[in-house]
mmCIF file of N, CA and C in Angstrom:
data_model
loop_
_atom_site.group_PDB
_atom_site.id
_atom_site.type_symbol
_atom_site.label_atom_id
_atom_site.label_comp_id
_atom_site.label_asym_id
_atom_site.label_seq_id
_atom_site.Cartn_x
_atom_site.Cartn_y
_atom_site.Cartn_z
ATOM 1 N N UNK A 206 -18.787 -7.148 53.817
ATOM 2 C CA UNK A 206 -19.438 -7.309 55.098
ATOM 3 C C UNK A 206 -20.941 -7.215 54.865
ATOM 4 N N UNK A 207 -21.677 -8.108 55.457
ATOM 5 C CA UNK A 207 -23.119 -8.122 55.247
ATOM 6 C C UNK A 207 -23.791 -7.027 56.065
ATOM 7 N N UNK A 208 -25.003 -6.732 55.698
ATOM 8 C CA UNK A 208 -25.770 -5.711 56.422
ATOM 9 C C UNK A 208 -26.011 -6.125 57.870
ATOM 10 N N UNK A 209 -26.180 -7.429 58.102
ATOM 11 C CA UNK A 209 -26.403 -7.895 59.476
ATOM 12 C C UNK A 209 -25.151 -7.709 60.332
ATOM 13 N N UNK A 210 -23.977 -7.917 59.744
ATOM 14 C CA UNK A 210 -22.739 -7.691 60.486
ATOM 15 C C UNK A 210 -22.607 -6.234 60.884
ATOM 16 N N UNK A 211 -22.977 -5.344 59.955
ATOM 17 C CA UNK A 211 -22.901 -3.917 60.267
ATOM 18 C C UNK A 211 -23.886 -3.541 61.367
ATOM 19 N N UNK A 212 -25.078 -4.105 61.299
ATOM 20 C CA UNK A 212 -26.104 -3.784 62.292
ATOM 21 C C UNK A 212 -25.783 -4.313 63.676
ATOM 22 N N UNK A 213 -25.166 -5.477 63.736
ATOM 23 C CA UNK A 213 -24.944 -6.132 65.025
ATOM 24 C C UNK A 213 -23.492 -6.114 65.461
ATOM 25 N N UNK A 214 -22.721 -5.150 64.991
ATOM 26 C CA UNK A 214 -21.367 -4.950 65.491
ATOM 27 C C UNK A 214 -20.324 -5.861 64.897
ATOM 28 N N UNK A 215 -20.547 -6.394 63.723
ATOM 29 C CA UNK A 215 -19.580 -7.279 63.091
ATOM 30 C C UNK A 215 -18.317 -6.580 62.634
ATOM 31 N N UNK A 216 -18.317 -5.262 62.611
ATOM 32 C CA UNK A 216 -17.141 -4.538 62.151
ATOM 33 C C UNK A 216 -16.177 -4.202 63.280
ATOM 34 N N UNK A 217 -16.415 -4.683 64.470
ATOM 35 C CA UNK A 217 -15.519 -4.429 65.599
ATOM 36 C C UNK A 217 -14.298 -5.336 65.503
ATOM 37 N N UNK A 218 -13.162 -4.807 65.884
ATOM 38 C CA UNK A 218 -11.932 -5.582 65.824
ATOM 39 C C UNK A 218 -11.752 -6.460 67.047
ATOM 40 N N UNK A 219 -12.469 -6.191 68.114
ATOM 41 C CA UNK A 219 -12.348 -6.978 69.333
ATOM 42 C C UNK A 219 -11.233 -6.489 70.249
ATOM 43 N N UNK A 220 -10.430 -5.549 69.774
ATOM 44 C CA UNK A 220 -9.338 -5.029 70.586
ATOM 45 C C UNK A 220 -9.874 -4.019 71.588
ATOM 46 N N UNK A 221 -9.396 -4.094 72.812
ATOM 47 C CA UNK A 221 -9.803 -3.150 73.854
ATOM 48 C C UNK A 221 -9.120 -1.812 73.606
ATOM 49 N N UNK A 222 -9.784 -0.749 74.014
ATOM 50 C CA UNK A 222 -9.192 0.580 73.892
ATOM 51 C C UNK A 222 -7.970 0.651 74.808
ATOM 52 N N UNK A 223 -6.916 1.317 74.371
ATOM 53 C CA UNK A 223 -5.719 1.396 75.214
ATOM 54 C C UNK A 223 -5.998 2.167 76.497
ATOM 55 N N UNK A 224 -5.472 1.669 77.599
ATOM 56 C CA UNK A 224 -5.641 2.327 78.888
ATOM 57 C C UNK A 224 -4.604 3.443 79.017
ATOM 58 N N UNK A 225 -5.030 4.623 79.470
ATOM 59 C CA UNK A 225 -4.069 5.711 79.659
ATOM 60 C C UNK A 225 -3.150 5.410 80.835
ATOM 61 N N UNK A 226 -1.978 6.013 80.812
ATOM 62 C CA UNK A 226 -1.073 5.882 81.946
ATOM 63 C C UNK A 226 -1.708 6.574 83.148
ATOM 64 N N UNK A 227 -1.547 5.990 84.337
ATOM 65 C CA UNK A 227 -2.143 6.626 85.521
ATOM 66 C C UNK A 227 -1.380 7.885 85.912
ATOM 67 N N UNK A 228 -2.066 8.763 86.602
ATOM 68 C CA UNK A 228 -1.457 9.942 87.187
ATOM 69 C C UNK A 228 -1.192 9.604 88.642
ATOM 70 N N UNK A 229 0.047 9.714 89.081
ATOM 71 C CA UNK A 229 0.408 9.434 90.469
ATOM 72 C C UNK A 229 0.120 10.667 91.317
ATOM 73 N N UNK A 230 -0.528 10.458 92.472
ATOM 74 C CA UNK A 230 -0.826 11.571 93.379
ATOM 75 C C UNK A 230 -0.869 11.054 94.810
ATOM 76 N N UNK A 231 0.080 11.472 95.635
ATOM 77 C CA UNK A 231 0.142 11.104 97.057
ATOM 78 C C UNK A 231 0.042 9.598 97.287
ATOM 79 N N UNK A 232 0.675 8.803 96.437
ATOM 80 C CA UNK A 232 0.656 7.356 96.600
ATOM 81 C C UNK A 232 -0.546 6.680 95.953
ATOM 82 N N UNK A 233 -1.444 7.450 95.375
ATOM 83 C CA UNK A 233 -2.618 6.920 94.673
ATOM 84 C C UNK A 233 -2.346 6.978 93.171
ATOM 85 N N UNK A 234 -3.062 6.152 92.425
ATOM 86 C CA UNK A 234 -3.026 6.197 90.966
ATOM 87 C C UNK A 234 -4.404 6.618 90.483
ATOM 88 N N UNK A 235 -4.427 7.637 89.634
ATOM 89 C CA UNK A 235 -5.677 8.144 89.074
ATOM 90 C C UNK A 235 -5.720 7.790 87.598
ATOM 91 N N UNK A 236 -6.796 7.120 87.191
ATOM 92 C CA UNK A 236 -7.029 6.781 85.785
ATOM 93 C C UNK A 236 -8.251 7.572 85.324
ATOM 94 N N UNK A 237 -8.053 8.721 84.656
ATOM 95 C CA UNK A 237 -9.214 9.484 84.196
ATOM 96 C C UNK A 237 -10.006 8.656 83.191
ATOM 97 N N UNK A 238 -11.333 8.660 83.316
ATOM 98 C CA UNK A 238 -12.177 7.841 82.440
ATOM 99 C C UNK A 238 -13.526 8.518 82.193
ATOM 100 N N UNK A 239 -13.512 9.723 81.573
ATOM 101 C CA UNK A 239 -14.785 10.385 81.287
ATOM 102 C C UNK A 239 -15.691 9.480 80.453
ATOM 103 N N UNK A 240 -17.000 9.590 80.700
ATOM 104 C CA UNK A 240 -17.983 8.742 80.023
ATOM 105 C C UNK A 240 -18.729 9.588 78.991
ATOM 106 N N UNK A 241 -18.703 9.143 77.724
ATOM 107 C CA UNK A 241 -19.417 9.854 76.656
ATOM 108 C C UNK A 241 -20.913 9.667 76.842
ATOM 109 N N UNK A 242 -21.634 10.784 76.838
ATOM 110 C CA UNK A 242 -23.087 10.759 76.963
ATOM 111 C C UNK A 242 -23.676 11.729 75.946
ATOM 112 N N UNK A 243 -24.985 11.725 75.817
ATOM 113 C CA UNK A 243 -25.656 12.555 74.810
ATOM 114 C C UNK A 243 -25.329 14.038 74.978
ATOM 115 N N UNK A 244 -25.252 14.528 76.199
ATOM 116 C CA UNK A 244 -25.013 15.953 76.433
ATOM 117 C C UNK A 244 -23.559 16.339 76.561
ATOM 118 N N UNK A 245 -22.638 15.412 76.407
ATOM 119 C CA UNK A 245 -21.216 15.704 76.549
ATOM 120 C C UNK A 245 -20.480 14.537 77.160
ATOM 121 N N UNK A 246 -19.572 14.836 78.082
ATOM 122 C CA UNK A 246 -18.769 13.812 78.749
ATOM 123 C C UNK A 246 -18.952 13.943 80.256
ATOM 124 N N UNK A 247 -19.289 12.845 80.909
ATOM 125 C CA UNK A 247 -19.478 12.817 82.366
ATOM 126 C C UNK A 247 -18.113 12.678 83.036
ATOM 127 N N UNK A 248 -17.907 13.408 84.112
ATOM 128 C CA UNK A 248 -16.674 13.381 84.893
ATOM 129 C C UNK A 248 -16.584 12.033 85.612
ATOM 130 N N UNK A 249 -15.480 11.309 85.383
ATOM 131 C CA UNK A 249 -15.307 9.999 86.022
ATOM 132 C C UNK A 249 -13.832 9.624 86.028
ATOM 133 N N UNK A 250 -13.460 8.822 87.030
ATOM 134 C CA UNK A 250 -12.083 8.327 87.132
ATOM 135 C C UNK A 250 -12.063 7.106 88.044
ATOM 136 N N UNK A 251 -11.049 6.289 87.860
ATOM 137 C CA UNK A 251 -10.791 5.165 88.766
ATOM 138 C C UNK A 251 -9.588 5.566 89.613
ATOM 139 N N UNK A 252 -9.720 5.378 90.915
ATOM 140 C CA UNK A 252 -8.650 5.708 91.851
ATOM 141 C C UNK A 252 -8.179 4.415 92.493
ATOM 142 N N UNK A 253 -6.875 4.186 92.484
ATOM 143 C CA UNK A 253 -6.308 2.954 93.044
ATOM 144 C C UNK A 253 -5.169 3.275 93.999
ATOM 145 N N UNK A 254 -4.968 2.353 94.937
ATOM 146 C CA UNK A 254 -3.813 2.424 95.829
ATOM 147 C C UNK A 254 -3.546 1.025 96.357
ATOM 148 N N UNK A 255 -2.283 0.672 96.441
ATOM 149 C CA UNK A 255 -1.923 -0.615 97.030
ATOM 150 C C UNK A 255 -1.776 -0.430 98.535
ATOM 151 N N UNK A 256 -2.574 -1.215 99.284
ATOM 152 C CA UNK A 256 -2.548 -1.160 100.747
ATOM 153 C C UNK A 256 -2.345 -2.579 101.259
ATOM 154 N N UNK A 257 -1.279 -2.784 102.015
ATOM 155 C CA UNK A 257 -0.946 -4.106 102.560
ATOM 156 C C UNK A 257 -0.922 -5.181 101.476
ATOM 157 N N UNK A 258 -0.343 -4.859 100.326
ATOM 158 C CA UNK A 258 -0.196 -5.829 99.243
ATOM 159 C C UNK A 258 -1.445 -6.050 98.410
ATOM 160 N N UNK A 259 -2.533 -5.358 98.727
ATOM 161 C CA UNK A 259 -3.789 -5.497 97.984
ATOM 162 C C UNK A 259 -4.113 -4.180 97.282
ATOM 163 N N UNK A 260 -4.470 -4.245 96.001
ATOM 164 C CA UNK A 260 -4.837 -3.045 95.268
ATOM 165 C C UNK A 260 -6.307 -2.720 95.552
ATOM 166 N N UNK A 261 -6.511 -1.570 96.178
ATOM 167 C CA UNK A 261 -7.864 -1.086 96.470
ATOM 168 C C UNK A 261 -8.284 -0.160 95.330
ATOM 169 N N UNK A 262 -9.569 -0.207 94.968
ATOM 170 C CA UNK A 262 -10.075 0.581 93.849
ATOM 171 C C UNK A 262 -11.353 1.312 94.245
ATOM 172 N N UNK A 263 -11.445 2.557 93.793
ATOM 173 C CA UNK A 263 -12.669 3.345 93.963
ATOM 174 C C UNK A 263 -13.048 3.924 92.606
ATOM 175 N N UNK A 264 -14.300 3.742 92.194
ATOM 176 C CA UNK A 264 -14.799 4.303 90.946
ATOM 177 C C UNK A 264 -15.517 5.612 91.260
ATOM 178 N N UNK A 265 -14.993 6.718 90.759
ATOM 179 C CA UNK A 265 -15.591 8.026 90.983
ATOM 180 C C UNK A 265 -16.398 8.412 89.749
ATOM 181 N N UNK A 266 -17.681 8.678 89.931
ATOM 182 C CA UNK A 266 -18.531 9.151 88.841
ATOM 183 C C UNK A 266 -19.313 10.342 89.375
ATOM 184 N N UNK A 267 -19.258 11.444 88.654
ATOM 185 C CA UNK A 267 -19.931 12.666 89.080
ATOM 186 C C UNK A 267 -21.081 12.991 88.135
ATOM 187 N N UNK A 268 -21.959 13.845 88.570
ATOM 188 C CA UNK A 268 -23.099 14.249 87.744
ATOM 189 C C UNK A 268 -22.707 15.284 86.690
ATOM 190 N N UNK A 269 -21.549 15.922 86.856
ATOM 191 C CA UNK A 269 -21.114 16.987 85.955
ATOM 192 C C UNK A 269 -20.938 16.497 84.526
ATOM 193 N N UNK A 270 -21.430 17.265 83.562
ATOM 194 C CA UNK A 270 -21.214 17.000 82.140
ATOM 195 C C UNK A 270 -20.512 18.204 81.531
ATOM 196 N N UNK A 271 -19.505 17.941 80.691
ATOM 197 C CA UNK A 271 -18.836 19.002 79.942
ATOM 198 C C UNK A 271 -18.761 18.579 78.478
ATOM 199 N N UNK A 272 -18.675 19.551 77.581
ATOM 200 C CA UNK A 272 -18.713 19.263 76.149
ATOM 201 C C UNK A 272 -17.431 18.600 75.650
ATOM 202 N N UNK A 273 -16.283 19.052 76.081
ATOM 203 C CA UNK A 273 -14.996 18.616 75.556
ATOM 204 C C UNK A 273 -14.426 17.417 76.325
ATOM 205 N N UNK A 274 -13.915 16.435 75.603
ATOM 206 C CA UNK A 274 -13.269 15.281 76.238
ATOM 207 C C UNK A 274 -12.021 15.716 76.995
ATOM 208 N N UNK A 275 -11.236 16.618 76.412
ATOM 209 C CA UNK A 275 -10.026 17.096 77.093
ATOM 210 C C UNK A 275 -10.363 17.800 78.405
ATOM 211 N N UNK A 276 -11.402 18.622 78.376
ATOM 212 C CA UNK A 276 -11.830 19.320 79.591
ATOM 213 C C UNK A 276 -12.350 18.323 80.624
ATOM 214 N N UNK A 277 -13.115 17.331 80.168
ATOM 215 C CA UNK A 277 -13.641 16.309 81.076
ATOM 216 C C UNK A 277 -12.509 15.522 81.724
ATOM 217 N N UNK A 278 -11.472 15.227 80.958
ATOM 218 C CA UNK A 278 -10.318 14.506 81.493
ATOM 219 C C UNK A 278 -9.610 15.338 82.559
ATOM 220 N N UNK A 279 -9.373 16.614 82.270
ATOM 221 C CA UNK A 279 -8.699 17.498 83.225
ATOM 222 C C UNK A 279 -9.516 17.651 84.508
ATOM 223 N N UNK A 280 -10.818 17.822 84.372
ATOM 224 C CA UNK A 280 -11.676 17.973 85.550
ATOM 225 C C UNK A 280 -11.738 16.667 86.340
ATOM 226 N N UNK A 281 -11.766 15.527 85.646
ATOM 227 C CA UNK A 281 -11.783 14.225 86.330
ATOM 228 C C UNK A 281 -10.548 14.067 87.204
ATOM 229 N N UNK A 282 -9.401 14.464 86.682
ATOM 230 C CA UNK A 282 -8.146 14.379 87.447
ATOM 231 C C UNK A 282 -8.212 15.313 88.659
ATOM 232 N N UNK A 283 -8.667 16.540 88.439
ATOM 233 C CA UNK A 283 -8.750 17.516 89.535
ATOM 234 C C UNK A 283 -9.711 17.045 90.630
ATOM 235 N N UNK A 284 -10.861 16.517 90.246
ATOM 236 C CA UNK A 284 -11.843 16.030 91.231
ATOM 237 C C UNK A 284 -11.296 14.822 91.998
ATOM 238 N N UNK A 285 -10.576 13.940 91.304
ATOM 239 C CA UNK A 285 -9.981 12.781 91.974
ATOM 240 C C UNK A 285 -8.930 13.240 92.988
ATOM 241 N N UNK A 286 -8.105 14.211 92.611
ATOM 242 C CA UNK A 286 -7.102 14.749 93.542
ATOM 243 C C UNK A 286 -7.770 15.368 94.762
ATOM 244 N N UNK A 287 -8.855 16.101 94.530
ATOM 245 C CA UNK A 287 -9.591 16.713 95.636
ATOM 246 C C UNK A 287 -10.152 15.641 96.563
ATOM 247 N N UNK A 288 -10.710 14.592 95.997
ATOM 248 C CA UNK A 288 -11.282 13.504 96.801
ATOM 249 C C UNK A 288 -10.194 12.825 97.639
ATOM 250 N N UNK A 289 -9.024 12.614 97.036
ATOM 251 C CA UNK A 289 -7.897 12.007 97.753
ATOM 252 C C UNK A 289 -7.456 12.910 98.901
ATOM 253 N N UNK A 290 -7.368 14.214 98.641
ATOM 254 C CA UNK A 290 -6.949 15.170 99.672
ATOM 255 C C UNK A 290 -7.934 15.178 100.842
ATOM 256 N N UNK A 291 -9.241 15.143 100.535
ATOM 257 C CA UNK A 291 -10.264 15.225 101.575
ATOM 258 C C UNK A 291 -10.459 13.915 102.339
ATOM 259 N N UNK A 292 -10.346 12.762 101.647
ATOM 260 C CA UNK A 292 -10.697 11.492 102.266
ATOM 261 C C UNK A 292 -9.518 10.547 102.511
ATOM 262 N N UNK A 293 -8.449 10.695 101.772
ATOM 263 C CA UNK A 293 -7.308 9.804 101.942
ATOM 264 C C UNK A 293 -7.709 8.341 101.733
ATOM 265 N N UNK A 294 -7.154 7.440 102.545
ATOM 266 C CA UNK A 294 -7.442 6.007 102.417
ATOM 267 C C UNK A 294 -8.906 5.669 102.705
ATOM 268 N N UNK A 295 -9.622 6.558 103.387
ATOM 269 C CA UNK A 295 -11.022 6.309 103.704
ATOM 270 C C UNK A 295 -11.882 6.250 102.439
ATOM 271 N N UNK A 296 -11.333 6.686 101.337
ATOM 272 C CA UNK A 296 -12.044 6.648 100.064
ATOM 273 C C UNK A 296 -12.475 5.218 99.702
ATOM 274 N N UNK A 297 -11.733 4.229 100.225
ATOM 275 C CA UNK A 297 -12.014 2.829 99.901
ATOM 276 C C UNK A 297 -12.996 2.169 100.873
ATOM 277 N N UNK A 298 -13.505 2.952 101.810
ATOM 278 C CA UNK A 298 -14.487 2.408 102.753
ATOM 279 C C UNK A 298 -13.837 1.679 103.903
ATOM 280 N N UNK A 299 -14.681 1.061 104.750
ATOM 281 C CA UNK A 299 -14.159 0.396 105.946
ATOM 282 C C UNK A 299 -13.350 -0.843 105.644
#
């Protein structure tokens, strides 16, 4: 592999990272998706629900950073559950 390939991402396989199985909660699907950042992992998740045959999606991103990916994943799930409990279907807007 040439130096230019290494510098410009030539060593990537092109395969997407496997998506985790969703966590079912009160008819919603939670996909934890912490974001790696310099100070740790940002709390984030995608929340989905099928309403009238259409899949509605909400992207939850919080300011919280934690060091561990496992901890970030657990907190992302907990925060998504809390948001669902507090807002229900209103999470998807009008």
